[in-house]
PDB file of C-alpha atoms in Angstrom:
ATOM      1  CA  MET A 158      42.989  18.148  85.222  1.00 41.00           C
ATOM      2  CA  THR A 159      46.304  17.203  85.737  1.00 58.00           C
ATOM      3  CA  ASP A 160      47.638  14.212  88.140  1.00 85.00           C
ATOM      4  CA  HIS A 161      50.770  16.150  88.983  1.00 94.00           C
ATOM      5  CA  THR A 162      51.721  19.704  90.580  1.00 97.00           C
ATOM      6  CA  ASP A 163      54.884  20.897  89.526  1.00 96.00           C
ATOM      7  CA  HIS A 164      57.038  23.089  91.953  1.00 97.00           C
ATOM      8  CA  HIS A 165      60.150  25.067  90.210  1.00 94.00           C
ATOM      9  CA  GLY A 166      63.479  26.890  91.460  1.00 92.00           C
ATOM     10  CA  PRO A 167      64.236  30.695  91.444  1.00 95.00           C
ATOM     11  CA  GLU A 168      64.856  31.783  88.116  1.00 93.00           C
ATOM     12  CA  GLY A 169      68.131  31.816  86.641  1.00 92.00           C
ATOM     13  CA  LEU A 170      69.435  29.325  89.273  1.00 93.00           C
ATOM     14  CA  ARG A 171      70.684  26.375  87.478  1.00 93.00           C
ATOM     15  CA  THR A 172      68.804  23.067  88.743  1.00 95.00           C
ATOM     16  CA  ARG A 173      70.028  20.683  90.902  1.00 95.00           C
ATOM     17  CA  GLY A 174      68.220  17.791  91.001  1.00 96.00           C
ATOM     18  CA  THR A 175      64.883  16.173  90.029  1.00 97.00           C
ATOM     19  CA  ILE A 176      62.608  15.473  92.888  1.00 98.00           C
ATOM     20  CA  ILE A 177      58.833  13.109  92.860  1.00 98.00           C
ATOM     21  CA  VAL A 178      57.294  13.638  95.915  1.00 98.00           C
ATOM     22  CA  VAL A 179      54.342  10.508  96.240  1.00 98.00           C
ATOM     23  CA  PRO A 180      52.207  11.598  98.817  1.00 98.00           C
ATOM     24  CA  GLY A 181      50.252   8.798 101.594  1.00 97.00           C
ATOM     25  CA  ARG A 182      46.782   7.485 102.544  1.00 96.00           C
ATOM     26  CA  GLY A 183      44.418  10.130 102.266  1.00 95.00           C
ATOM     27  CA  GLU A 184      46.566  12.937 100.926  1.00 98.00           C
ATOM     28  CA  THR A 185      46.606  15.167  98.150  1.00 98.00           C
ATOM     29  CA  ARG A 186      49.057  17.370  96.414  1.00 98.00           C
ATOM     30  CA  ALA A 187      48.192  20.159  98.014  1.00 97.00           C
ATOM     31  CA  THR A 188      49.264  18.537 101.071  1.00 98.00           C
ATOM     32  CA  TYR A 189      52.834  18.866 100.002  1.00 98.00           C
ATOM     33  CA  THR A 190      52.743  22.706  98.732  1.00 98.00           C
ATOM     34  CA  ARG A 191      54.530  23.800 101.964  1.00 98.00           C
ATOM     35  CA  LEU A 192      57.335  21.607 101.513  1.00 98.00           C
ATOM     36  CA  GLY A 193      57.342  21.221  97.845  1.00 98.00           C
ATOM     37  CA  ARG A 194      57.905  25.293  97.624  1.00 98.00           C
ATOM     38  CA  ARG A 195      60.648  24.966 100.379  1.00 97.00           C
ATOM     39  CA  LEU A 196      62.808  21.923  98.274  1.00 98.00           C
ATOM     40  CA  ALA A 197      62.153  24.292  95.247  1.00 98.00           C
ATOM     41  CA  VAL A 198      63.541  27.530  96.724  1.00 97.00           C
ATOM     42  CA  ASP A 199      66.944  25.446  97.015  1.00 96.00           C
ATOM     43  CA  ALA A 200      66.882  25.486  93.248  1.00 96.00           C
ATOM     44  CA  TYR A 201      65.384  21.716  93.331  1.00 97.00           C
ATOM     45  CA  ARG A 202      62.437  21.050  90.322  1.00 96.00           C
ATOM     46  CA  VAL A 203      59.617  19.167  92.035  1.00 98.00           C
ATOM     47  CA  ARG A 204      56.689  17.481  90.696  1.00 98.00           C
ATOM     48  CA  VAL A 205      54.561  16.034  93.684  1.00 98.00           C
ATOM     49  CA  THR A 206      52.125  13.127  91.853  1.00 98.00           C
ATOM     50  CA  ASP A 207      48.592  11.919  93.867  1.00 97.00           C
ATOM     51  CA  ALA A 208      49.274   8.600  96.100  1.00 97.00           C
ATOM     52  CA  PRO A 209      49.392   5.268  94.430  1.00 96.00           C
ATOM     53  CA  ASP A 210      46.641   2.673  94.320  1.00 93.00           C
ATOM     54  CA  VAL A 211      47.569  -0.149  95.462  1.00 91.00           C
ATOM     55  CA  ASP A 212      45.216  -3.183  95.051  1.00 91.00           C
ATOM     56  CA  ALA A 213      45.201  -5.493  97.871  1.00 90.00           C
ATOM     57  CA  ASP A 214      44.025  -8.380  95.077  1.00 92.00           C
ATOM     58  CA  ASP A 215      46.835  -7.631  92.320  1.00 94.00           C
ATOM     59  CA  VAL A 216      49.906  -6.240  94.065  1.00 92.00           C
ATOM     60  CA  PRO A 217      52.189  -6.812  91.305  1.00 91.00           C
ATOM     61  CA  GLY A 218      50.150  -5.303  88.924  1.00 93.00           C
ATOM     62  CA  SER A 219      49.756  -2.322  90.974  1.00 94.00           C
ATOM     63  CA  LEU A 220      53.289  -2.146  91.445  1.00 94.00           C
ATOM     64  CA  ILE A 221      53.779  -2.047  87.677  1.00 92.00           C
ATOM     65  CA  ARG A 222      51.151   0.858  86.884  1.00 94.00           C
ATOM     66  CA  PHE A 223      52.775   2.521  89.852  1.00 95.00           C
ATOM     67  CA  GLY A 224      56.219   2.139  87.891  1.00 93.00           C
ATOM     68  CA  ALA A 225      54.754   3.617  85.350  1.00 92.00           C
ATOM     69  CA  GLU A 226      52.948   6.723  86.704  1.00 94.00           C
ATOM     70  CA  ILE A 227      56.860   6.827  88.504  1.00 95.00           C
ATOM     71  CA  ALA A 228      58.596   6.684  84.411  1.00 94.00           C
ATOM     72  CA  ASP A 229      55.850   9.456  83.014  1.00 94.00           C
ATOM     73  CA  ALA A 230      56.126  11.807  86.558  1.00 95.00           C
ATOM     74  CA  VAL A 231      60.648  11.673  85.734  1.00 95.00           C
ATOM     75  CA  GLU A 232      60.210  12.408  82.211  1.00 93.00           C
ATOM     76  CA  GLY A 233      57.699  14.687  82.409  1.00 92.00           C
ATOM     77  CA  ALA A 234      60.043  16.815  84.919  1.00 92.00           C
ATOM     78  CA  ALA A 235      62.747  17.082  82.562  1.00 89.00           C
ATOM     79  CA  ALA A 236      63.901  20.355  81.244  1.00 80.00           C
ATOM     80  CA  ASP A 237      64.830  21.115  77.347  1.00 77.00           C
ATOM     81  CA  ASP A 238      67.886  19.004  77.852  1.00 78.00           C
ATOM     82  CA  GLY A 239      66.751  16.305  79.639  1.00 89.00           C
ATOM     83  CA  VAL A 240      65.880  14.867  82.828  1.00 92.00           C
ATOM     84  CA  VAL A 241      68.209  16.628  85.740  1.00 94.00           C
ATOM     85  CA  ARG A 242      69.832  14.243  87.881  1.00 94.00           C
ATOM     86  CA  PRO A 243      70.264  13.531  90.846  1.00 96.00           C
ATOM     87  CA  VAL A 244      66.590  12.107  90.524  1.00 96.00           C
ATOM     88  CA  VAL A 245      64.884  11.344  94.137  1.00 98.00           C
ATOM     89  CA  LEU A 246      61.909   9.717  94.681  1.00 98.00           C
ATOM     90  CA  LEU A 247      59.773  10.853  98.009  1.00 98.00           C
ATOM     91  CA  GLY A 248      57.290   8.701  99.601  1.00 98.00           C
ATOM     92  CA  ALA A 249      55.235   9.528 102.508  1.00 98.00           C
ATOM     93  CA  ASP A 250      53.025   6.689 104.345  1.00 97.00           C
ATOM     94  CA  THR A 251      51.598   4.538 101.763  1.00 97.00           C
ATOM     95  CA  GLY A 252      53.901   6.253  99.186  1.00 98.00           C
ATOM     96  CA  ALA A 253      57.159   5.279 101.266  1.00 98.00           C
ATOM     97  CA  VAL A 254      55.966   1.805 100.486  1.00 97.00           C
ATOM     98  CA  ALA A 255      54.973   1.781  97.158  1.00 97.00           C
ATOM     99  CA  ILE A 256      58.470   3.215  96.592  1.00 97.00           C
ATOM    100  CA  ALA A 257      60.001   0.832  98.605  1.00 97.00           C
ATOM    101  CA  ALA A 258      58.589  -1.871  97.344  1.00 96.00           C
ATOM    102  CA  LEU A 259      59.226  -1.111  93.714  1.00 95.00           C
ATOM    103  CA  LEU A 260      62.646  -0.771  93.795  1.00 94.00           C
ATOM    104  CA  GLY A 261      62.687  -4.095  95.700  1.00 86.00           C
ATOM    105  CA  ARG A 262      60.808  -5.881  91.953  1.00 79.00           C
ATOM    106  CA  ALA A 263      63.759  -7.111  89.960  1.00 64.00           C
ATOM    107  CA  GLN A 264      62.222  -5.909  86.598  1.00 66.00           C
ATOM    108  CA  ASN A 265      62.087  -2.380  86.599  1.00 66.00           C
ATOM    109  CA  PRO A 266      63.204  -0.053  83.515  1.00 61.00           C
ATOM    110  CA  ALA A 267      66.284   1.566  84.080  1.00 62.00           C
ATOM    111  CA  ALA A 268      65.090   4.358  82.462  1.00 64.00           C
ATOM    112  CA  TRP A 269      63.225   5.796  85.835  1.00 71.00           C
ATOM    113  CA  GLN A 270      65.776   5.022  88.029  1.00 87.00           C
ATOM    114  CA  PRO A 271      66.441   6.843  90.862  1.00 95.00           C
ATOM    115  CA  ASP A 272      69.816   8.138  92.649  1.00 96.00           C
ATOM    116  CA  ALA A 273      68.432   8.173  95.820  1.00 97.00           C
ATOM    117  CA  VAL A 274      64.926   7.980  97.891  1.00 98.00           C
ATOM    118  CA  VAL A 275      63.789   9.584 100.834  1.00 98.00           C
ATOM    119  CA  LEU A 276      61.390   7.541 102.740  1.00 98.00           C
ATOM    120  CA  ALA A 277      59.004   8.801 105.260  1.00 98.00           C
ATOM    121  CA  GLY A 278      56.265   7.806 107.982  1.00 97.00           C
ATOM    122  CA  LEU A 279      56.351   4.062 107.027  1.00 97.00           C
ATOM    123  CA  PRO A 280      53.602   2.744 108.951  1.00 96.00           C
ATOM    124  CA  GLY A 281      54.293  -0.316 110.533  1.00 94.00           C
ATOM    125  CA  ARG A 282      53.059  -3.881 109.512  1.00 85.00           C
ATOM    126  CA  THR A 283      49.867  -3.862 112.480  1.00 73.00           C
ATOM    127  CA  ALA A 284      49.639  -0.406 112.375  1.00 65.00           C
ATOM    128  CA  THR A 285      45.400   0.768 113.018  1.00 70.00           C
ATOM    129  CA  VAL A 286      44.276   4.151 113.500  1.00 77.00           C
ATOM    130  CA  SER A 287      40.828   4.181 114.484  1.00 74.00           C
ATOM    131  CA  GLY A 288      38.045   7.026 115.811  1.00 82.00           C
ATOM    132  CA  PRO A 289      37.090  10.145 114.723  1.00 91.00           C
ATOM    133  CA  TRP A 290      38.746  12.788 112.876  1.00 93.00           C
ATOM    134  CA  ASP A 291      39.859  14.949 115.439  1.00 94.00           C
ATOM    135  CA  HIS A 292      41.648  11.745 116.524  1.00 94.00           C
ATOM    136  CA  GLU A 293      43.390  11.007 113.446  1.00 95.00           C
ATOM    137  CA  LEU A 294      44.511  14.497 113.227  1.00 96.00           C
ATOM    138  CA  ASP A 295      46.402  13.999 116.103  1.00 96.00           C
ATOM    139  CA  VAL A 296      47.793  11.204 115.045  1.00 96.00           C
ATOM    140  CA  ARG A 297      48.934  13.007 112.015  1.00 97.00           C
ATOM    141  CA  THR A 298      50.519  16.171 112.597  1.00 97.00           C
ATOM    142  CA  SER A 299      50.083  18.488 116.228  1.00 97.00           C
ATOM    143  CA  CYS A 300      51.268  21.069 113.559  1.00 98.00           C
ATOM    144  CA  PRO A 301      47.937  24.188 113.011  1.00 97.00           C
ATOM    145  CA  VAL A 302      49.201  25.260 110.477  1.00 98.00           C
ATOM    146  CA  HIS A 303      48.809  21.561 108.572  1.00 98.00           C
ATOM    147  CA  ARG A 304      45.781  20.136 110.736  1.00 98.00           C
ATOM    148  CA  VAL A 305      44.092  23.318 108.678  1.00 98.00           C
ATOM    149  CA  THR A 306      45.685  22.260 105.578  1.00 98.00           C
ATOM    150  CA  LEU A 307      44.889  19.031 105.576  1.00 98.00           C
ATOM    151  CA  ALA A 308      41.037  20.045 107.336  1.00 97.00           C
ATOM    152  CA  ASP A 309      39.701  22.634 104.946  1.00 97.00           C
ATOM    153  CA  ASP A 310      40.977  20.658 101.675  1.00 98.00           C
ATOM    154  CA  PRO A 311      37.364  19.150 100.480  1.00 97.00           C
ATOM    155  CA  GLN A 312      39.847  16.157  98.624  1.00 97.00           C
ATOM    156  CA  VAL A 313      41.446  14.960 101.737  1.00 97.00           C
ATOM    157  CA  ARG A 314      39.854  11.262 102.595  1.00 95.00           C
ATOM    158  CA  ARG A 315      39.284  11.623 105.980  1.00 95.00           C
ATOM    159  CA  GLY A 316      39.816   7.760 108.212  1.00 93.00           C
ATOM    160  CA  SER A 317      42.060   6.892 105.391  1.00 93.00           C
ATOM    161  CA  LEU A 318      44.493   5.515 107.876  1.00 93.00           C
ATOM    162  CA  ASP A 319      42.295   2.915 108.621  1.00 91.00           C
ATOM    163  CA  ASP A 320      42.804   1.845 105.507  1.00 90.00           C
ATOM    164  CA  ALA A 321      44.911  -1.356 106.027  1.00 89.00           C
ATOM    165  CA  VAL A 322      47.590  -1.642 103.550  1.00 93.00           C
ATOM    166  CA  PRO A 323      48.205  -4.496 102.188  1.00 92.00           C
ATOM    167  CA  ASP A 324      50.316  -7.042 103.805  1.00 93.00           C
ATOM    168  CA  ALA A 325      52.528  -8.703 100.840  1.00 93.00           C
ATOM    169  CA  VAL A 326      53.367  -4.608 100.025  1.00 94.00           C
ATOM    170  CA  LEU A 327      54.131  -4.093 103.204  1.00 95.00           C
ATOM    171  CA  ALA A 328      56.230  -7.128 103.272  1.00 94.00           C
ATOM    172  CA  ALA A 329      57.629  -6.418  99.989  1.00 94.00           C
ATOM    173  CA  ALA A 330      59.062  -2.579 101.167  1.00 96.00           C
ATOM    174  CA  TYR A 331      60.022  -3.826 104.793  1.00 96.00           C
ATOM    175  CA  GLU A 332      62.101  -6.743 102.639  1.00 95.00           C
ATOM    176  CA  SER A 333      62.958  -4.620  99.620  1.00 93.00           C
ATOM    177  CA  ASP A 334      67.052  -4.178  98.801  1.00 93.00           C
ATOM    178  CA  ILE A 335      67.611  -0.675  97.898  1.00 94.00           C
ATOM    179  CA  LEU A 336      70.939   0.158  96.130  1.00 93.00           C
ATOM    180  CA  VAL A 337      70.668   3.706  96.024  1.00 95.00           C
ATOM    181  CA  PRO A 338      71.923   6.118  98.505  1.00 97.00           C
ATOM    182  CA  THR A 339      68.165   6.036 101.666  1.00 98.00           C
ATOM    183  CA  LEU A 340      67.362   8.319 104.012  1.00 98.00           C
ATOM    184  CA  LEU A 341      64.484   7.231 106.355  1.00 98.00           C
ATOM    185  CA  LEU A 342      62.657   9.636 108.431  1.00 98.00           C
ATOM    186  CA  THR A 343      60.266   9.033 111.153  1.00 98.00           C
ATOM    187  CA  GLY A 344      58.773  10.910 114.263  1.00 98.00           C
ATOM    188  CA  ASP A 345      59.441   9.917 117.624  1.00 96.00           C
ATOM    189  CA  ALA A 346      55.681  10.231 118.662  1.00 97.00           C
ATOM    190  CA  ASP A 347      54.452   8.399 115.937  1.00 97.00           C
ATOM    191  CA  PRO A 348      52.052   5.835 116.875  1.00 94.00           C
ATOM    192  CA  LEU A 349      52.398   3.886 113.167  1.00 95.00           C
ATOM    193  CA  ALA A 350      55.447   3.346 113.570  1.00 96.00           C
ATOM    194  CA  ASP A 351      57.237   0.492 114.210  1.00 95.00           C
ATOM    195  CA  ARG A 352      60.739   1.775 114.855  1.00 95.00           C
ATOM    196  CA  ASP A 353      62.679  -1.328 115.363  1.00 95.00           C
ATOM    197  CA  ALA A 354      61.637  -2.455 112.011  1.00 96.00           C
ATOM    198  CA  LEU A 355      62.858   0.690 110.358  1.00 97.00           C
ATOM    199  CA  ALA A 356      66.428   0.358 112.542  1.00 97.00           C
ATOM    200  CA  ARG A 357      66.358  -3.579 110.993  1.00 96.00           C
ATOM    201  CA  VAL A 358      65.970  -1.712 107.590  1.00 96.00           C
ATOM    202  CA  ALA A 359      67.897   0.698 107.896  1.00 96.00           C
ATOM    203  CA  LYS A 360      70.463  -1.646 109.531  1.00 96.00           C
ATOM    204  CA  SER A 361      69.992  -4.205 106.636  1.00 95.00           C
ATOM    205  CA  LEU A 362      70.857  -1.663 103.370  1.00 95.00           C
ATOM    206  CA  ALA A 363      73.939  -0.562 102.190  1.00 90.00           C
ATOM    207  CA  ARG A 364      73.795   3.234 101.955  1.00 94.00           C
ATOM    208  CA  ALA A 365      70.319   3.826 104.574  1.00 96.00           C
ATOM    209  CA  ARG A 366      70.195   6.464 107.103  1.00 96.00           C
ATOM    210  CA  LEU A 367      67.448   6.726 109.634  1.00 98.00           C
ATOM    211  CA  SER A 368      66.564   9.911 110.890  1.00 98.00           C
ATOM    212  CA  VAL A 369      64.063  10.012 114.075  1.00 98.00           C
ATOM    213  CA  VAL A 370      62.428  13.578 114.416  1.00 98.00           C
ATOM    214  CA  ARG A 371      61.439  14.718 118.324  1.00 97.00           C
ATOM    215  CA  ASP A 372      57.939  14.176 119.287  1.00 97.00           C
ATOM    216  CA  ALA A 373      56.841  14.419 115.213  1.00 98.00           C
ATOM    217  CA  HIS A 374      54.112  12.626 114.141  1.00 97.00           C
ATOM    218  CA  HIS A 375      53.107  10.537 111.191  1.00 97.00           C
ATOM    219  CA  ASP A 376      53.276  13.051 109.221  1.00 98.00           C
ATOM    220  CA  VAL A 377      56.496  13.499 109.372  1.00 98.00           C
ATOM    221  CA  LEU A 378      57.130  15.769 106.700  1.00 98.00           C
ATOM    222  CA  ASN A 379      54.251  18.454 107.899  1.00 98.00           C
ATOM    223  CA  ASP A 380      54.491  18.575 111.549  1.00 98.00           C
ATOM    224  CA  LEU A 381      56.006  21.410 113.648  1.00 98.00           C
ATOM    225  CA  GLN A 382      59.577  20.388 112.683  1.00 98.00           C
ATOM    226  CA  HIS A 383      58.729  20.896 108.892  1.00 98.00           C
ATOM    227  CA  ARG A 384      61.623  23.614 108.733  1.00 98.00           C
ATOM    228  CA  SER A 385      64.179  21.015 110.207  1.00 98.00           C
ATOM    229  CA  VAL A 386      63.173  17.654 108.261  1.00 98.00           C
ATOM    230  CA  ALA A 387      63.325  19.560 105.281  1.00 98.00           C
ATOM    231  CA  ALA A 388      66.683  20.870 105.782  1.00 97.00           C
ATOM    232  CA  GLU A 389      67.632  17.347 106.454  1.00 97.00           C
ATOM    233  CA  ILE A 390      65.990  16.356 102.980  1.00 98.00           C
ATOM    234  CA  ILE A 391      68.277  19.016 101.554  1.00 97.00           C
ATOM    235  CA  THR A 392      71.194  18.286 103.828  1.00 96.00           C
ATOM    236  CA  PHE A 393      70.703  14.730 101.929  1.00 97.00           C
ATOM    237  CA  LEU A 394      70.217  15.705  98.978  1.00 96.00           C
ATOM    238  CA  GLU A 395      73.216  17.518  98.743  1.00 95.00           C
ATOM    239  CA  ALA A 396      75.850  14.556 100.154  1.00 95.00           C
ATOM    240  CA  LEU A 397      75.184  12.849  96.913  1.00 94.00           C
ATOM    241  CA  ARG A 398      77.396  14.802  95.570  1.00 90.00           C
ATOM    242  CA  THR A 399      80.050  14.150  97.293  1.00 90.00           C
ATOM    243  CA  ASP A 400      79.413  10.376  97.585  1.00 90.00           C
ATOM    244  CA  LEU A 401      77.440  10.612 100.769  1.00 91.00           C
ATOM    245  CA  VAL A 402      80.061  12.955 102.860  1.00 88.00           C
ATOM    246  CA  PRO A 403      78.569  15.880 104.276  1.00 84.00           C
ATOM    247  CA  ALA A 404      79.884  18.902 103.546  1.00 88.00           C
ATOM    248  CA  ILE A 405      79.818  20.056 107.662  1.00 89.00           C
ATOM    249  CA  ALA A 406      80.773  17.826 110.446  1.00 86.00           C
ATOM    250  CA  VAL A 407      80.560  18.809 113.914  1.00 85.00           C
ATOM    251  CA  GLU A 408      83.701  18.088 115.861  1.00 90.00           C
ATOM    252  CA  THR A 409      83.345  20.223 118.710  1.00 93.00           C
ATOM    253  CA  SER A 410      79.765  20.675 120.437  1.00 84.00           C
ATOM    254  CA  THR A 411      79.319  22.031 123.971  1.00 88.00           C
ATOM    255  CA  TRP A 412      75.151  22.076 123.580  1.00 81.00           C
TER     256      TRP A 412
END
């Protein structure tokens, strides 16, 4: 059984970049089928990995192993003529935590260094969930399609949002000095998010943007606003080609 799922762009189009998607607590690769297909339609090579396994008793070792997994994912997604850049790491929940913590380490091999990152649904340091599965679903999403996707996937680990994220890895994520362009995505209805902390992270980084999705919950990539969120990601990816200057500037709006 493979430890990744690939989504390829339309045949005949030049691949515009490589996106590695890292799920979060309880999620599986199937959780990101819809997002993977949507990003691939825009001619990006998308590879979805398994969620990271972070050992609270060995955070440094966990990050080393996670870095090796990311390196393998990037290398495995290469085309015949090599890895197509930009390479973007996109993480959700603990996937985002692990990516941020990993990029904050001083000893990272240059071979897999990304050109940009997307961090979605970063949990706050005191965020917890308790209650039945229906309550966890309410915390995660209000999208009926995504609720069915989660409920019908036997590999989704119910109650996983009760799992505490190790303090050491959360601290490393929030204090990480990420040098590449960073898009932070959060829902304004996410009870696990710490908006103030996210704002501080965005201001502390050299090139970062915090995008808050109206009425979105913790699974901000898979809530009712998933089309708008995917469009925000594509806009960010395309702006990488022009030194983060968007192709479209709104000069006048009467909305």
